[in-house]
Coordinates of C-alpha atoms in Angstrom, one line a residue:
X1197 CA 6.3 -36.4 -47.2
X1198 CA 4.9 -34.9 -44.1
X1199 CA 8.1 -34.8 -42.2
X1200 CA 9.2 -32.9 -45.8
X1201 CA 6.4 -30.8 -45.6
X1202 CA 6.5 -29.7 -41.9
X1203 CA 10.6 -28.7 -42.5
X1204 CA 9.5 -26.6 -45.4
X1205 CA 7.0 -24.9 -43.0
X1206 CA 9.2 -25.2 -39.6
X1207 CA 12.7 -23.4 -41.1
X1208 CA 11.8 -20.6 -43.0
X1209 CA 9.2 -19.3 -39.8
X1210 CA 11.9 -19.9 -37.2
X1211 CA 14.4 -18.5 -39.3
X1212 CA 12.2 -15.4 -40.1
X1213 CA 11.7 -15.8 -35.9
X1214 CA 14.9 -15.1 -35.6
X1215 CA 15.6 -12.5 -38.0
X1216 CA 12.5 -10.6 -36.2
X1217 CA 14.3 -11.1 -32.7
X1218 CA 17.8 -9.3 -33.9
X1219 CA 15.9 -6.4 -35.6
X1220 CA 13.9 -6.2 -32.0
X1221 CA 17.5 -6.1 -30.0
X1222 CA 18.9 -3.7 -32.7
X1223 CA 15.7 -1.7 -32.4
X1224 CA 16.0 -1.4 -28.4
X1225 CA 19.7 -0.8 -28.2
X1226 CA 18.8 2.1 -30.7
X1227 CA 16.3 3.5 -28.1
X1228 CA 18.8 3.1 -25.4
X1229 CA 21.7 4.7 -27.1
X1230 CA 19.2 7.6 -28.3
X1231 CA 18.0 8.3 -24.6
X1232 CA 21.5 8.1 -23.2
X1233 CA 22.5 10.7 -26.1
X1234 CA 19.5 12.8 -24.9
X1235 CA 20.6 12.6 -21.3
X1236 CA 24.4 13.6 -22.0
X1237 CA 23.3 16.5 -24.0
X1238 CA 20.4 17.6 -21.3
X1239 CA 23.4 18.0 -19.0
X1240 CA 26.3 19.4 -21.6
X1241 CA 27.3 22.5 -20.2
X1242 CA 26.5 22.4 -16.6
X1243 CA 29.3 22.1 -14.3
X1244 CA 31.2 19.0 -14.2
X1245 CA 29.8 17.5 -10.8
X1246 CA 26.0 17.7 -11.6
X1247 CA 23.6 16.2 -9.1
X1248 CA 22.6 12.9 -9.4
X1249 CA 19.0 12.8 -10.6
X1250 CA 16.6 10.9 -7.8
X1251 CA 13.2 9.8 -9.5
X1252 CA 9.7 8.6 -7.9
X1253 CA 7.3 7.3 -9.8
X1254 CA 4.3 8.3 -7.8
X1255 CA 1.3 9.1 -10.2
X1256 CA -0.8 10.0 -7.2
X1257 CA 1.4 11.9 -5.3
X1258 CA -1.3 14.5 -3.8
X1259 CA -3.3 11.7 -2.5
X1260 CA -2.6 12.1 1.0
X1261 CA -2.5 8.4 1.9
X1262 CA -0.2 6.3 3.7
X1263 CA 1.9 5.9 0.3
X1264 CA 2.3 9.3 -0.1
X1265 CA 3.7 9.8 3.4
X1266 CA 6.4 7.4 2.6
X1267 CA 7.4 9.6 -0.9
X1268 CA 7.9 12.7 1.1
X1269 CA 9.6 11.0 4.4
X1270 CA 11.4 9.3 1.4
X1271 CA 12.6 12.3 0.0
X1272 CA 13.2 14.7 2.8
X1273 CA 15.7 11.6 3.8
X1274 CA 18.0 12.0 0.7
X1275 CA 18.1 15.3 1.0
X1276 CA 18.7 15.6 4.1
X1277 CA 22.1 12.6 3.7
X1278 CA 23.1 13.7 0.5
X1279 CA 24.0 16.9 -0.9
X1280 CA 24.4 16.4 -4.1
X1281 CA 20.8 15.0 -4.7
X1282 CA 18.2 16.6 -6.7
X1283 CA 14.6 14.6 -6.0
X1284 CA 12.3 14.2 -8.8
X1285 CA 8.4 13.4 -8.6
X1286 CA 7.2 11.9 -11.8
X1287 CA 3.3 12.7 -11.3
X1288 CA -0.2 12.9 -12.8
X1289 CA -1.6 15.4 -10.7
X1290 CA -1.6 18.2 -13.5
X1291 CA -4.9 19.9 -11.6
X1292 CA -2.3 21.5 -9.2
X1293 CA 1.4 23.1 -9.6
X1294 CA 4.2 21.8 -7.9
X1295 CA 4.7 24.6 -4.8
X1296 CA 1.3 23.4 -4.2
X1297 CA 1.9 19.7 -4.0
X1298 CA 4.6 20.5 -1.8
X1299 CA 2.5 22.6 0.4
X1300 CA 0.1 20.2 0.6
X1301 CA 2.7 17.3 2.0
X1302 CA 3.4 20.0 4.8
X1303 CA -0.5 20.1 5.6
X1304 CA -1.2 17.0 5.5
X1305 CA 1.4 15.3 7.2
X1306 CA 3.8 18.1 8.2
X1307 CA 7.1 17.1 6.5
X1308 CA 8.8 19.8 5.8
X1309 CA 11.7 19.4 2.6
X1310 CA 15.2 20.7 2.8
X1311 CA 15.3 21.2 -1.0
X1312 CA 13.0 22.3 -4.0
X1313 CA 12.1 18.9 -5.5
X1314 CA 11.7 19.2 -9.6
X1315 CA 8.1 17.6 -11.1
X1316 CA 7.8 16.4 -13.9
X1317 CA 3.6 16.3 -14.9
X1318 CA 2.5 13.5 -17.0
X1319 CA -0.4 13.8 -19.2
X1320 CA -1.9 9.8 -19.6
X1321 CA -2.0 9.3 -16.0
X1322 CA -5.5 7.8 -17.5
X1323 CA -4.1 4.5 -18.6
X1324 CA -3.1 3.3 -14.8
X1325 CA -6.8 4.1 -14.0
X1326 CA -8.7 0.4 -13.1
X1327 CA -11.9 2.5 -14.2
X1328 CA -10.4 2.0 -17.9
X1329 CA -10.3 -1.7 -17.6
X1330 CA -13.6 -3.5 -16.3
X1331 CA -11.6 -6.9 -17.2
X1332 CA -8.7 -8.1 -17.1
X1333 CA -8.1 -4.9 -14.9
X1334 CA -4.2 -5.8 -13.5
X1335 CA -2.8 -6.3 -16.8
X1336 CA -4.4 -3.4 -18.5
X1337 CA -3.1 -1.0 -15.1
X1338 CA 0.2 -3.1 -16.0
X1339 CA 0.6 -2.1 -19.5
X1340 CA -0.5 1.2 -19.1
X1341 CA 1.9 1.9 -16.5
X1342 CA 4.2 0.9 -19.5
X1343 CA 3.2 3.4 -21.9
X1344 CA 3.3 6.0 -18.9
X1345 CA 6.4 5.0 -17.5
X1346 CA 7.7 5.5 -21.2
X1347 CA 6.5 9.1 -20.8
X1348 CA 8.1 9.8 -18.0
X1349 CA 11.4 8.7 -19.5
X1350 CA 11.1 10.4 -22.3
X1351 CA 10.7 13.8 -20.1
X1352 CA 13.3 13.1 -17.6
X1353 CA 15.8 10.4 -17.7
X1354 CA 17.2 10.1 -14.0
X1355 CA 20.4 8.3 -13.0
X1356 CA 18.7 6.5 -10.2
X1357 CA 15.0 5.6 -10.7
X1358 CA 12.3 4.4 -7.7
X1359 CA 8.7 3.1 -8.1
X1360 CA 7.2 4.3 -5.2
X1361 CA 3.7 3.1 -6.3
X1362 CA 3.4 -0.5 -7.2
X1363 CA 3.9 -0.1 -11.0
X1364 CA 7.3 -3.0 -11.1
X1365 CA 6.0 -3.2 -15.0
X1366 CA 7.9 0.0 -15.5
X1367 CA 10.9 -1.0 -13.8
X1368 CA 12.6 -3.1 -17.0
X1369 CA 12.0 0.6 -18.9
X1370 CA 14.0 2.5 -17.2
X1371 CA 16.5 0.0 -16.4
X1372 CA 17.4 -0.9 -19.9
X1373 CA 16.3 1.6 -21.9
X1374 CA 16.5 4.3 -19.8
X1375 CA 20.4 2.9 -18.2
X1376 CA 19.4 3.5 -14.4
X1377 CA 20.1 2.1 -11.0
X1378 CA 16.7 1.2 -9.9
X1379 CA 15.0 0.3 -7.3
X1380 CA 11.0 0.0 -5.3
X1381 CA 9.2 0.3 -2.3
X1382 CA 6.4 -1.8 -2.6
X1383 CA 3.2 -1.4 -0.5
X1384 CA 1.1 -4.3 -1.7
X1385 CA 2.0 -6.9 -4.4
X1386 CA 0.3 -6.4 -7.4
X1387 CA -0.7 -10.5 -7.4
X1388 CA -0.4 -12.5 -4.5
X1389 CA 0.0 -16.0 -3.9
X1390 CA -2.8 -15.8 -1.8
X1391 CA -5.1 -13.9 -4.7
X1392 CA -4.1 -17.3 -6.4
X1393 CA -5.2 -19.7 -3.7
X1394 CA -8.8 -17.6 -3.4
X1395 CA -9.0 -18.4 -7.5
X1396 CA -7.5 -22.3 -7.0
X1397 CA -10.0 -22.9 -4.0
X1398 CA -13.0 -20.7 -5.8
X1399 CA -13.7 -18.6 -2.7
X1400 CA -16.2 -15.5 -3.4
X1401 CA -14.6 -12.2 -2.1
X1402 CA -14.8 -8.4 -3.4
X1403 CA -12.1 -9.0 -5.8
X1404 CA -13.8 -12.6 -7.3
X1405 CA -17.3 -12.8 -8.1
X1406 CA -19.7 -14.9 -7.5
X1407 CA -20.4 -16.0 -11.0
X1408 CA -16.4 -16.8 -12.0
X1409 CA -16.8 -19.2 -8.2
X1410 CA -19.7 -20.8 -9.4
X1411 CA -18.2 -22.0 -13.1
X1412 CA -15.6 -24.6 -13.2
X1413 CA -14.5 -23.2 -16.7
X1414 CA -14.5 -19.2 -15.8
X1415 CA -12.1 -20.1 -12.6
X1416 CA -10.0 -22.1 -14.4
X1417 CA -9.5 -19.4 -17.2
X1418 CA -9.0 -16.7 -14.4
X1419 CA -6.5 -19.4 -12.7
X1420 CA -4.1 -19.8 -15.7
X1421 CA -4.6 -15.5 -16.6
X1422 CA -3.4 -15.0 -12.6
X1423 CA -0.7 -17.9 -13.2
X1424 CA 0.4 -15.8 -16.2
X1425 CA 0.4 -12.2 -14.9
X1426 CA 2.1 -13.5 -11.6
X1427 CA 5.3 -14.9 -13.9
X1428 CA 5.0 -12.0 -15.7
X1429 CA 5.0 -10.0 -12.7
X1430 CA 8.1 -11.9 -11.0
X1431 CA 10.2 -11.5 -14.3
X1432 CA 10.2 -7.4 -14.2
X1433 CA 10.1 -7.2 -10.5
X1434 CA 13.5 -9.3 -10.6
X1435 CA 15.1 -6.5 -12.6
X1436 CA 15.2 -4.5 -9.5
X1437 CA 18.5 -3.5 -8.3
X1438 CA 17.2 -2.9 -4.6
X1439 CA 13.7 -4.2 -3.5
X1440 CA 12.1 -2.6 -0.4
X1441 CA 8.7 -4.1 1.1
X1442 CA 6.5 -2.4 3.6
X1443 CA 6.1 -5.3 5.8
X1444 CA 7.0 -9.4 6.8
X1445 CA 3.7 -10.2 4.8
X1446 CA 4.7 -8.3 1.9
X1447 CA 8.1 -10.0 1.7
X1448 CA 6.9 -13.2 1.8
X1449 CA 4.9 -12.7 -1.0
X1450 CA 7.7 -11.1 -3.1
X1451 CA 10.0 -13.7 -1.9
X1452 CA 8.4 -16.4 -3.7
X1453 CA 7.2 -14.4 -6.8
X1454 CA 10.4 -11.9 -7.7
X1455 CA 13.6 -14.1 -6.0
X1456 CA 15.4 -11.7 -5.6
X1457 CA 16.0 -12.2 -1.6
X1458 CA 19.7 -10.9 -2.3
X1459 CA 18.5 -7.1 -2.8
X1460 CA 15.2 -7.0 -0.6
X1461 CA 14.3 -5.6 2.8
X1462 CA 12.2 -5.1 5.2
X1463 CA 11.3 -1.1 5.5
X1464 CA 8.2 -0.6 7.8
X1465 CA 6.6 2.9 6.7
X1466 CA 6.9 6.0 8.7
X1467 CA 3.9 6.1 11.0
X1468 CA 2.6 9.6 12.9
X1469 CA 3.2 8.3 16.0
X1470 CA 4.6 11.3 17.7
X1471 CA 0.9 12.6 17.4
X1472 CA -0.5 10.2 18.9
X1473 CA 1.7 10.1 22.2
X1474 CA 0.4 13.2 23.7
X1475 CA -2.4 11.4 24.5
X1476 CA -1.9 10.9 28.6
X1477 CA -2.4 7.5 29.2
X1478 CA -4.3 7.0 32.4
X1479 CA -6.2 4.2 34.4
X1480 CA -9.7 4.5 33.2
X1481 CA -12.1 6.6 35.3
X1482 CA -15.8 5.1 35.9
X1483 CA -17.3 5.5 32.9
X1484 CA -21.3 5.4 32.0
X1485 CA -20.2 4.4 28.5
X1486 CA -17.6 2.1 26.3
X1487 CA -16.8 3.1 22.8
X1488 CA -15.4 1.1 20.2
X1489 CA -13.5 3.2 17.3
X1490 CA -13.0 1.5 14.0
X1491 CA -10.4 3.5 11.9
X1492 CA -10.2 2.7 7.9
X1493 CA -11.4 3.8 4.2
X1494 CA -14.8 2.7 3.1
X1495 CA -13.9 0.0 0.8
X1496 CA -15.0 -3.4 0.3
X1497 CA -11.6 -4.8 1.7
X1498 CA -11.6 -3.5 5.2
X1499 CA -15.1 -5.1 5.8
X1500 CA -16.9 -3.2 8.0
X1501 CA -19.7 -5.4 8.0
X1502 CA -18.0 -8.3 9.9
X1503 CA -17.8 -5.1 12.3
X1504 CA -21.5 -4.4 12.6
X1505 CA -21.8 -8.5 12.8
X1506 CA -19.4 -8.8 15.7
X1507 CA -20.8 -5.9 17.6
X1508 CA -24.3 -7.1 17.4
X1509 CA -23.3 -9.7 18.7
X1510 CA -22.0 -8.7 21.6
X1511 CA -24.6 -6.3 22.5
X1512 CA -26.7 -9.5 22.7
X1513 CA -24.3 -11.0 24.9
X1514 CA -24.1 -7.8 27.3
X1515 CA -28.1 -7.2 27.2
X1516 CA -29.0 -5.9 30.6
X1517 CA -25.0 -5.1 31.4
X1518 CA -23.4 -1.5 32.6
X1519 CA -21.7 0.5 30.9
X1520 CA -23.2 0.8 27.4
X1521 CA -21.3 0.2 24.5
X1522 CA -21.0 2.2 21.3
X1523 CA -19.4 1.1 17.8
X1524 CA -17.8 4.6 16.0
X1525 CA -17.0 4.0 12.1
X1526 CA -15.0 6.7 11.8
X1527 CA -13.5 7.1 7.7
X1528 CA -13.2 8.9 4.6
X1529 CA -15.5 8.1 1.5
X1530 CA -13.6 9.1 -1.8
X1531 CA -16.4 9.2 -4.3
X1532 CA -20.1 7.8 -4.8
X1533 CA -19.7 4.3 -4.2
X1534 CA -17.7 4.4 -0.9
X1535 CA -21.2 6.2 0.3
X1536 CA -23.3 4.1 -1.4
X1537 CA -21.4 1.3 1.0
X1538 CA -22.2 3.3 3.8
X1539 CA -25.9 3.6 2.9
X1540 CA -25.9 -0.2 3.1
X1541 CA -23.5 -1.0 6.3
X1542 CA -26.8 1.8 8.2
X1543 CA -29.6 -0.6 6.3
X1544 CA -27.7 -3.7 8.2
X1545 CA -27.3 -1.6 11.3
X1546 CA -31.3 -1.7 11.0
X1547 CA -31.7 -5.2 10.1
X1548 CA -29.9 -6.3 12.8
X1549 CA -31.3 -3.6 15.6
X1550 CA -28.0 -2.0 16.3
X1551 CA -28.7 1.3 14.5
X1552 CA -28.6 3.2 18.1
X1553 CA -25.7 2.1 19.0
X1554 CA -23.2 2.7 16.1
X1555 CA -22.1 5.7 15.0
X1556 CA -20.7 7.0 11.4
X1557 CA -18.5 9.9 11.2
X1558 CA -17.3 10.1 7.7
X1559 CA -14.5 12.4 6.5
X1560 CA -14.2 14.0 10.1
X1561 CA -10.7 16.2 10.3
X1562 CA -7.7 15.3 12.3
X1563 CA -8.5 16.6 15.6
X1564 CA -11.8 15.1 16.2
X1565 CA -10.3 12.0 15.0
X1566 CA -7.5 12.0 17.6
X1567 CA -10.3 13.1 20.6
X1568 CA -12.5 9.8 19.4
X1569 CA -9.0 7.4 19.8
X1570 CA -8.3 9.1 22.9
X1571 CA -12.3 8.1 24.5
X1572 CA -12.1 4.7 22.5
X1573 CA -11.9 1.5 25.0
X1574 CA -10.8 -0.9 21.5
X1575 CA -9.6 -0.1 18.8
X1576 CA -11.0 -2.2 15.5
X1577 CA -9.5 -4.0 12.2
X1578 CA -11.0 -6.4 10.5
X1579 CA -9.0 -6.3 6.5
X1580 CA -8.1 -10.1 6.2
X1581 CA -4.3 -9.8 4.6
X1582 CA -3.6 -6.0 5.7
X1583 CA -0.3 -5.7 4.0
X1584 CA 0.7 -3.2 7.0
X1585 CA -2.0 -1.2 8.9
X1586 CA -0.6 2.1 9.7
X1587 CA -4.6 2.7 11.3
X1588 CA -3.5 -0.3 13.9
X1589 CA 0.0 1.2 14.3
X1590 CA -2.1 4.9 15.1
X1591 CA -4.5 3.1 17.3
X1592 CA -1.9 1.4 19.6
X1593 CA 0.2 4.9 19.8
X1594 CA -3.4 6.4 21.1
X1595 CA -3.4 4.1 23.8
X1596 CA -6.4 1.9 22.9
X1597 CA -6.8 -1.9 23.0
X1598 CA -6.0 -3.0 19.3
X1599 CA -8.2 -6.0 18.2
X1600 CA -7.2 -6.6 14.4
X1601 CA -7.9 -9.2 11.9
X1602 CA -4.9 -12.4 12.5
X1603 CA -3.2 -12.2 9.4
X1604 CA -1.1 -9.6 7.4
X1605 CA 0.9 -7.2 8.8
X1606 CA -1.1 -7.1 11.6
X1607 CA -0.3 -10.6 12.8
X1608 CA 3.1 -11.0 11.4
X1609 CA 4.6 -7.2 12.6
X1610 CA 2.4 -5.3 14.2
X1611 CA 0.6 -7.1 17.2
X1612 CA 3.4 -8.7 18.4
X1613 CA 4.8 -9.4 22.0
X1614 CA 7.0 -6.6 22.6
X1615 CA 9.9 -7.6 25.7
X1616 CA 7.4 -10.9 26.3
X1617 CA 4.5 -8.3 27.1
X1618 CA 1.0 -8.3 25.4
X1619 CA 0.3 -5.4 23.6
X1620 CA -3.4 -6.1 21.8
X1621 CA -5.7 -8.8 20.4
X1622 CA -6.0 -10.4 17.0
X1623 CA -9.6 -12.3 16.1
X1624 CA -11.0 -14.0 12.6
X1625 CA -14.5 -14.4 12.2
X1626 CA -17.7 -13.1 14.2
X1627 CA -17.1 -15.0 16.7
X1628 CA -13.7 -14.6 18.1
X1629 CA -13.9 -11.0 17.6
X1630 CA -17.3 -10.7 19.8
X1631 CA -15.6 -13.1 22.1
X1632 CA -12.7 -11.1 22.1
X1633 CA -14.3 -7.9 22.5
X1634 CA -16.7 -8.9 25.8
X1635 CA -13.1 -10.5 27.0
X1636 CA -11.6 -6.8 26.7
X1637 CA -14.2 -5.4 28.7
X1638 CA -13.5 -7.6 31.6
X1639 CA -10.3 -7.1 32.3
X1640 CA -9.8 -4.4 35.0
X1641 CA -8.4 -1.2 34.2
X1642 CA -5.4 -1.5 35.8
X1643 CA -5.0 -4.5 33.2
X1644 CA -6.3 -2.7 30.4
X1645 CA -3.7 0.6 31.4
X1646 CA -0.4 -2.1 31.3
X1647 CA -1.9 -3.6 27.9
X1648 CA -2.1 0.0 26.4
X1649 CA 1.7 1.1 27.8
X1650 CA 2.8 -2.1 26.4
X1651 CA 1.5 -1.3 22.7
X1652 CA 2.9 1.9 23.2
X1653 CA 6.0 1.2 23.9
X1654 CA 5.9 -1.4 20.7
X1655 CA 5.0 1.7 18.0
X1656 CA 8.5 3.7 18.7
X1657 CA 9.3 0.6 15.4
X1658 CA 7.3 2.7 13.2
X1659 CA 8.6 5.9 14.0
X1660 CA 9.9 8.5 10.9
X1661 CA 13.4 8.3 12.7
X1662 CA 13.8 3.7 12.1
X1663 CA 11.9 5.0 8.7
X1664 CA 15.1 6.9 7.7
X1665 CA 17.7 5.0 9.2
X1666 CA 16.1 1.4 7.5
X1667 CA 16.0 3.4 3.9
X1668 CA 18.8 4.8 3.7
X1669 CA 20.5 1.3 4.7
X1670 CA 18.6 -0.3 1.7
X1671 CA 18.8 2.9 -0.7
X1672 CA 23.2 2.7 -0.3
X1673 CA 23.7 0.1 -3.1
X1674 CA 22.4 2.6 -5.3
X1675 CA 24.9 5.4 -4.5
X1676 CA 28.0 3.6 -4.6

């Protein structure tokens, strides 16, 4: 009777299941034809050999971060291989027009474009904000990305479609709705296998509080949400057609969450190296001073109080020693909480008796940047799991002594022997970096000078010129 019972139940849902399931593939093939209608009649009239739409999905594209440099270089590469290109920058950044965008990307990071690049402004920008989500935060940014990524299609359907920003939810949209070649440069995953083991082992960092580490329950339920998101997350990012990653440590990662080894490479981003190489590079000359420049946001993940640790520290261990040494935290605070964080990185400066000796310059311009790196003895990273670290690559073309956290990019790509030669210093806790840091300082100058040439030499890897040739290698598939 029961068996009966549960058949009577079972049939008619799966049947209705299934019935559900065709209207959804009817419904989407519907979408997609409409769209593709819409596209051919968008281009009805124009002349037979019409350029072939290029799109970016760059929300943020007047940030003026490391990301954006890679849109522009991105772009002035196309146009400057193919002629029959027409770039165009899906963006949020409705508070300015597109000739000033454009200007700005010359200011900023003097990139110059062959060709007028078309922008399309999108009004919910909003729903990729993590402000809007307070839980749950990467599938919310995930799903809104959806709904924007939707508008964007809507606007502009392109032939050959790039997320240039880390949103692979959108990817599946414009692939199968929208009937593009697409592709992705991805900066940072949006999981990581290592975001997993911090959940698994119930480690406290910035991006897992204390109170979800402290409940058996509340890490478990966060466990099996991250073990969701990340399949999630590796089905759509498998729908790329060509997968580019910033970095070894970012492959890795993508590797084992999207398999799709077949399409993905390695494409380090362009770094401002040139810039940095008119600095002369000299032995030292007597000095009555040492300075230690750290280079990097104030955000929770580049922990600058391991920094302030570390350098107490060694002042301690160089008490009564010539010359002094000075810690510079030179970086840019984006809104009230990045200076809040300062206020508290001075109060442990005071705690710990080091408030003489360190010295924050926050939101300094270019120049007086470039002037401290020049002066600076080491340069400082501490971010555990830098995906890249273009701040590392711009120290070692200044000609200091890198000392960055072992992992990421840093260790895996960046701080590498280059022709068998040492060219910096990677430490892990407070510890080895202090250790590593009074080690620095003994070396003689002459050492220190063939250290510096050495990481020079290493940074010509990241130049714009590898940039392009690397991109356009892994952009080709979608061309032919």
């Amino acid at each position: 009777a029961c068996f009966r019972l549960l058949c009577s139940l079972l049939l008619p849902a799966l049947f209705l299941s299934g019935i559900l399931c065709i209207c959804l593939v009817i419904l989407l093939w519907g979408v997609r034809l409409w769209i593709q209608r819409k596209k051919q009649l968008s281009s009805a009239g124009r002349d037979e050999k019409r350029p072939l739409l290029v799109a970016f999905f760059h929300p943020y594209c007047n940030a003026g971060g490391g990301g954006e440099r890679v849109l522009w270089c991105a772009i002035r590469t196309l146009q400057k291989k193919y002629r029959n290109v027409t770039c165009v920058v899906y963006t949020g950044d409705r508070d300015a027009t597109g000739e000033e965008i454009v200007e700005g990307a010359f200011r900023r990071f003097n990139i110059k474009l062959i060709h007028p690049v078309k922008f399309v402004f999108l009004e919910k920008r909003f729903l990729v904000e993590a402000s809007l989500y307070p839980h749950f935060t990467l599938l919310g940014q995930s799903l809104g990305s959806v709904f924007l990524g939707w508008e964007a299609l809507l606007k502009c359907v392109p032939d050959i479609y790039i997320d240039s920003m880390g949103y692979a939810f959108t990817i599946p949209l414009f692939k199968y709705l929208g009937g593009c070649r697409v592709g992705c440069y991805v900066h940072y995953p949006t999981i990581s296998t290592d975001m997993l083991s911090v959940v698994r082992n119930r480690d406290t960092r910035f991006n897992n509080a204390a109170f979800i580490t402290s409940s058996p329950l509340f890490s478990k339920f966060k466990l099996a949400y991250y073990y969701f998101f990340a399949f999630m997350y590796g089905l759509v990012g498998s729908c790329s057609d060509v997968v580019m990653v910033n970095s070894s440590w970012t492959l890795n990662h993508i590797l084992s969450l999207w398999r799709a080894g077949a399409c993905t490479s390695v494409v380090y981003p362009p770094c401002d190296v040139q810039t940095f190489l008119d600095i002369p590079l000299e032995v030292e000359k007597s000095t009555s001073e040492y300075s230690i420049v750290s280079v990097s946001q104030f955000r929770p993940e580049k922990d600058h109080p391991l920094q302030i640790r570390a350098f107490a520290k060694l002042l301690k261990e160089r008490v009564g020693q010539q010359p002094s040494v000075k810690l510079i935290l030179i970086g840019g605070c984006r809104n009230q909480q990045d200076e809040e964080r300062v206020n508290n990185l001075k109060r442990l400066c005071e705690e710990l008796g080091v408030s003489a000796d360190v010295i924050f310059r926050i939101n300094i311009p270019f120049e007086e940047l470039k002037r401290h790196l020049a002066e600076a003895t080491i340069g400082l990273h501490t971010m555990w799991n830098e995906h890249f670290g273009i701040g590392v690559v711009e120290c070692m073309a200044a000609g200091t002594v890198i000392l960055a956290h072992n992992s990421g990019g840093p260790k895996l790509d960046i701080v590498v022997p280059h022709e068998g030669h040492v060219t910096g210093f990677l430490a892990e806790d407070e510890d080895s970096y202090a250790e590593t840091m009074a080690y620095i300082f003994s070396l003689s100058p002459e050492k220190r000078l063939e250290i510096r040439e050495n990481a020079r030499r290493s940074v010509h890897r990241f130049s714009d010129q590898h940039f392009e040739d690397t991109f356009l290698l892994s952009m080709e598939p979608l061309f032919k």
